[in-house]
CSV table of C-alpha atoms in Angstrom, one decimal:
chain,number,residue,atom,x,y,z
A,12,UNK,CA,99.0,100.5,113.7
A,13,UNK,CA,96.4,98.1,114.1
A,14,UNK,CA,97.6,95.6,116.9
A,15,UNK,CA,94.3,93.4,116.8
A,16,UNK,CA,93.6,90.5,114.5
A,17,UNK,CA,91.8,90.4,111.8
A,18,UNK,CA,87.8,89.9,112.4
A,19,UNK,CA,86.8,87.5,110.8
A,20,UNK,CA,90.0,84.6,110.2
A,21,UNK,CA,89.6,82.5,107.7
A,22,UNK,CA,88.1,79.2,108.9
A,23,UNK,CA,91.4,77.0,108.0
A,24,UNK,CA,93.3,79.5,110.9
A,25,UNK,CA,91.2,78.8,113.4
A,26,UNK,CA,93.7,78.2,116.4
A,27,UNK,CA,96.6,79.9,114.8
A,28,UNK,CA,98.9,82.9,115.3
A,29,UNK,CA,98.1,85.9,113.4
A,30,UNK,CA,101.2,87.7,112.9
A,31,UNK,CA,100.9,91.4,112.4
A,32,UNK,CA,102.9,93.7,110.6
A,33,UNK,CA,105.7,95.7,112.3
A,34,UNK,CA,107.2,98.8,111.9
A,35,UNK,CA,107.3,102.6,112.7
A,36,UNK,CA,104.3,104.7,112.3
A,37,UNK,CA,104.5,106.4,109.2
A,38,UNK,CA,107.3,104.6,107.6
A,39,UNK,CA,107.9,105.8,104.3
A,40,UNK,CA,108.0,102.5,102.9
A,41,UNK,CA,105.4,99.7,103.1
A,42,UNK,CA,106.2,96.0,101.9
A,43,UNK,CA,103.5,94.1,101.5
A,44,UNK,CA,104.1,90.0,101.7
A,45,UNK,CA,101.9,87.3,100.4
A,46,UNK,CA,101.5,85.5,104.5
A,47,UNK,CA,103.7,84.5,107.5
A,48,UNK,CA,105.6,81.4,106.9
A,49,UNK,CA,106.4,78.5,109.4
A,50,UNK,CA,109.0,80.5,111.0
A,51,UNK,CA,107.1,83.6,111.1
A,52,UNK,CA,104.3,82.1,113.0
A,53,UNK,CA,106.3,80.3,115.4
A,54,UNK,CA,108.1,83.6,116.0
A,55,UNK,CA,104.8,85.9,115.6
A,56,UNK,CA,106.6,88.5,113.3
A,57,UNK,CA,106.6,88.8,109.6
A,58,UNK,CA,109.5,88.5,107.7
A,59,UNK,CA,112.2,86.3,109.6
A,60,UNK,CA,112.4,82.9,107.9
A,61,UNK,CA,114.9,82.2,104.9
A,62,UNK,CA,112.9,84.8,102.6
A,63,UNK,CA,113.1,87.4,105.6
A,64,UNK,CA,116.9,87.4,105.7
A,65,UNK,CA,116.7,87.4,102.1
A,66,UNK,CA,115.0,90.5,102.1
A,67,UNK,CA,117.1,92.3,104.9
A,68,UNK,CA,120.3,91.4,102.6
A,69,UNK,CA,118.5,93.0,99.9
A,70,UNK,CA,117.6,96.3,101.2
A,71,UNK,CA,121.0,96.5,102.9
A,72,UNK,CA,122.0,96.3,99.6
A,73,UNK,CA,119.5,99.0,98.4
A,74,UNK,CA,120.6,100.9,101.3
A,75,UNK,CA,117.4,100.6,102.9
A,76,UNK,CA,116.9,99.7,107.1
A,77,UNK,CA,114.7,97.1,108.0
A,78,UNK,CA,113.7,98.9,111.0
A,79,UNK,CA,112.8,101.9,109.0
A,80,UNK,CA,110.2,100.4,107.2
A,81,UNK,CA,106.6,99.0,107.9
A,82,UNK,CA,106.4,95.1,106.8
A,83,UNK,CA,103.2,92.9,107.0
A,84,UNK,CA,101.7,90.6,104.8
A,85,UNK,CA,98.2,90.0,102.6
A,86,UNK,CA,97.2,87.0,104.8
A,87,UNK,CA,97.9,87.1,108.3
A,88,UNK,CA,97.6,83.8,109.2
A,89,UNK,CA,100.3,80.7,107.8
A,90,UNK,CA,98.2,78.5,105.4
A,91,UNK,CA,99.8,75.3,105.7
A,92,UNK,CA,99.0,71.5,105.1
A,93,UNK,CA,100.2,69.0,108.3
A,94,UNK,CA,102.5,66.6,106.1
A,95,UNK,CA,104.2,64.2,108.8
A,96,UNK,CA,105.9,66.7,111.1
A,97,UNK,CA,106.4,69.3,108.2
A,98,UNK,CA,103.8,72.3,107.6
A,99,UNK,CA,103.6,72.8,103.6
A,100,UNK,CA,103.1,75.9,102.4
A,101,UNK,CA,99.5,76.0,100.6
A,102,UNK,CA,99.1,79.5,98.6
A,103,UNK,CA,96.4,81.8,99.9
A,104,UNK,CA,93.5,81.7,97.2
A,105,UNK,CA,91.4,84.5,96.0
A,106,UNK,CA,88.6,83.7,99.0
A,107,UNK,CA,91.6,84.2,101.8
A,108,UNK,CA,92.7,87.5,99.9
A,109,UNK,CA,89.2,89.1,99.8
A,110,UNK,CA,88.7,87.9,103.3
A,111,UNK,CA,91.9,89.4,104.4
A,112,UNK,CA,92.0,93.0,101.8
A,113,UNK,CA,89.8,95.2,104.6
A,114,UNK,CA,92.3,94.4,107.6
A,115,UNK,CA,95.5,94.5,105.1
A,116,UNK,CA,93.5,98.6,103.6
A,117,UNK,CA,93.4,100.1,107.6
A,118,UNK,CA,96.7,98.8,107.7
A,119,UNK,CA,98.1,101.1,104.8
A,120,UNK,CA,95.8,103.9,106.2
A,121,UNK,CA,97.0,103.9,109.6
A,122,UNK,CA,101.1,103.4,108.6
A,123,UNK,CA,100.5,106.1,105.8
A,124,UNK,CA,103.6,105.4,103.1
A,125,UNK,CA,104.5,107.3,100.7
A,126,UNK,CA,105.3,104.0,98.6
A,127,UNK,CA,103.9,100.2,99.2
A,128,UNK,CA,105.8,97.7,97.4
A,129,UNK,CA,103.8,94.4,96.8
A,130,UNK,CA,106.0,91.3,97.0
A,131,UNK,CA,104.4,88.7,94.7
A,132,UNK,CA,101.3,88.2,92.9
A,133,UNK,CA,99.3,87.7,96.1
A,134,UNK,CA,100.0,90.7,97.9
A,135,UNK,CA,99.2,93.4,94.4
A,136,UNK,CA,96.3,91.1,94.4
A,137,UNK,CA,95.4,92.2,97.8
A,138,UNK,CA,96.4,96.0,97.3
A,139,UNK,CA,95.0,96.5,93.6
A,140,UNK,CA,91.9,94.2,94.5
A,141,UNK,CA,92.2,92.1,90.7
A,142,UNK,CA,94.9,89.8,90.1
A,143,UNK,CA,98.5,90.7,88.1
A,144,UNK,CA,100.5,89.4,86.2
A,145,UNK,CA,103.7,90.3,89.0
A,146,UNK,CA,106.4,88.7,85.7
A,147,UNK,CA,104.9,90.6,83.3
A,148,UNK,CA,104.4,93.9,85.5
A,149,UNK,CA,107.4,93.5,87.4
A,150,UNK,CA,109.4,97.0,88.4
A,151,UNK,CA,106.7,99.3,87.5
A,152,UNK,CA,104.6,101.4,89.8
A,153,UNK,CA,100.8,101.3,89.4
A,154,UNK,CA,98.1,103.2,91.5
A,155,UNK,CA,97.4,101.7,94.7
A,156,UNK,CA,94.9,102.0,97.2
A,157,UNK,CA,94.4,105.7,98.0
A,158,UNK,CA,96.5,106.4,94.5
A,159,UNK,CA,99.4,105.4,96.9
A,160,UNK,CA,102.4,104.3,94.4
A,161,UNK,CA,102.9,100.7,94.1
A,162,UNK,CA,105.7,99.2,93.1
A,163,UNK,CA,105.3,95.7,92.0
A,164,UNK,CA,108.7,92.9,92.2
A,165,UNK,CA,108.7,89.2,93.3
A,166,UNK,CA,108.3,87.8,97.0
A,167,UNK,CA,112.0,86.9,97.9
A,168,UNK,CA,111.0,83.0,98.5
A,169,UNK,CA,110.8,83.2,94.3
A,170,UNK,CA,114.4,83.5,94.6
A,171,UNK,CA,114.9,80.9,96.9
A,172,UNK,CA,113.2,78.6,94.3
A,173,UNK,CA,115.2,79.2,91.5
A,174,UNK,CA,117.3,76.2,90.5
A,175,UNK,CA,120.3,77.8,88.7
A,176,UNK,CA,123.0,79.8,90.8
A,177,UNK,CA,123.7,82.2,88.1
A,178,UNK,CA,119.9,82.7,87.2
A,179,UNK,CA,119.4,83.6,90.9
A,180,UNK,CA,122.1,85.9,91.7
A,181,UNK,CA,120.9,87.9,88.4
A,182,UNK,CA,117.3,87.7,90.1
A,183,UNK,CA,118.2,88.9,93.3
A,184,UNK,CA,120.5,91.9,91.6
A,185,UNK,CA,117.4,92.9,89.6
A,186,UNK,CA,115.6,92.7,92.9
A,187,UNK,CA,118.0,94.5,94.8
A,188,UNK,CA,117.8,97.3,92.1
A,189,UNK,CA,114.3,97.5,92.8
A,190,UNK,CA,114.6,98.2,96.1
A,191,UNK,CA,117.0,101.3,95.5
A,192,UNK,CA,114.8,102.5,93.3
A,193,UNK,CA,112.0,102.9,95.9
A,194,UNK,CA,114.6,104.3,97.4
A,195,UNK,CA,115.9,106.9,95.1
A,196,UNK,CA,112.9,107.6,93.2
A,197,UNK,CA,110.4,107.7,96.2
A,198,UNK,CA,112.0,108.3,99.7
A,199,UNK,CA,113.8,111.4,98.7
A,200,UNK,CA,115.5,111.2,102.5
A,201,UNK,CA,117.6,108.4,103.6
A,202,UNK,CA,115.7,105.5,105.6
A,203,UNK,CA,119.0,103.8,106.9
């Protein structure tokens, strides 16, 4: 896997953590993120803040090990505004993507799935090179780079957003179905 940054960062990361993705050499399964969050930078590996554990209790679910698969992100830097002592989220814009797409390509070359799932609109931006509409397209599998299958769902954070308790457990059980279906329909062999 490529253990480097990517050459050249965005101009707003200057002086932060890139985090990397992580995972096995030829995991079957590739999640692609939209970029580390707060926690992710402070801890320099994708996926462990609130949407991280929100993602391990959904594969769990699915049936699906964490350690099994490959997970990185479209941006490898945090974009974040200073408010106070709180770092707001800012979404990476279609510049940041471009700037980002070559690392985030060697990176699916050199882990080799045999299914990437994009997590949010930001990351099928980044594999498909065009913007999605993730809503409209969500649970189907398009060609990605290399003709790779992609499925397409939501980042996990969209979960955390929802306001209504009922409207978010149905959410996450759509999500979690998603993730058994890249299971079932693509792994063939167990990954847990």
């Amino acid at each position: 896997m490529p253990q480097h940054p990517p050459s050249p960062a965005a101009s707003w990361a200057t002086g932060r953590t890139a985090v990397l993705g992580e995972g096995p050499p030829g995991a079957p399964l590739m999640l692609v993120g939209e970029q580390p969050g707060d926690a992710e930078e402070r801890q320099g590996r994708p996926f462990v803040g609130p949407a991280g554990r929100l993602l391990d209790h959904a594969l769990a679910a699915a049936g699906l090990d964490r350690a099994a698969c490959y997970l990185t992100n479209a941006v490898k830097h945090f974009k974040y505004i200073q408010r106070g002592a709180r770092r707001v989220h800012q979404t990476p814009d279609r510049d940041d993507i471009a700037l980002y797409r070559p690392f985030l390509l060697r990176e699916v070359d050199a882990v080799a799935p045999r299914l990437l799932v994009a997590l949010g609109a930001t990351a099928a931006q980044a594999l498909l090179g065009r913007r999605v509409g993730i809503l409209k397209l969500r649970g189907q599998i398009l060609a990605g780079p290399g003709d790779l299958p992609l499925l397409l769902t939501i980042h996990p954070s969209f979960l955390l957003r929802l306001p209504d308790a009922a409207m978010k457990e149905q959410e996450y059980q759509r999500f979690v179905r998603e993730m058994a279906l890249a299971k079932e329909r693509f792994l063939n062999e167990s990954i847990d």
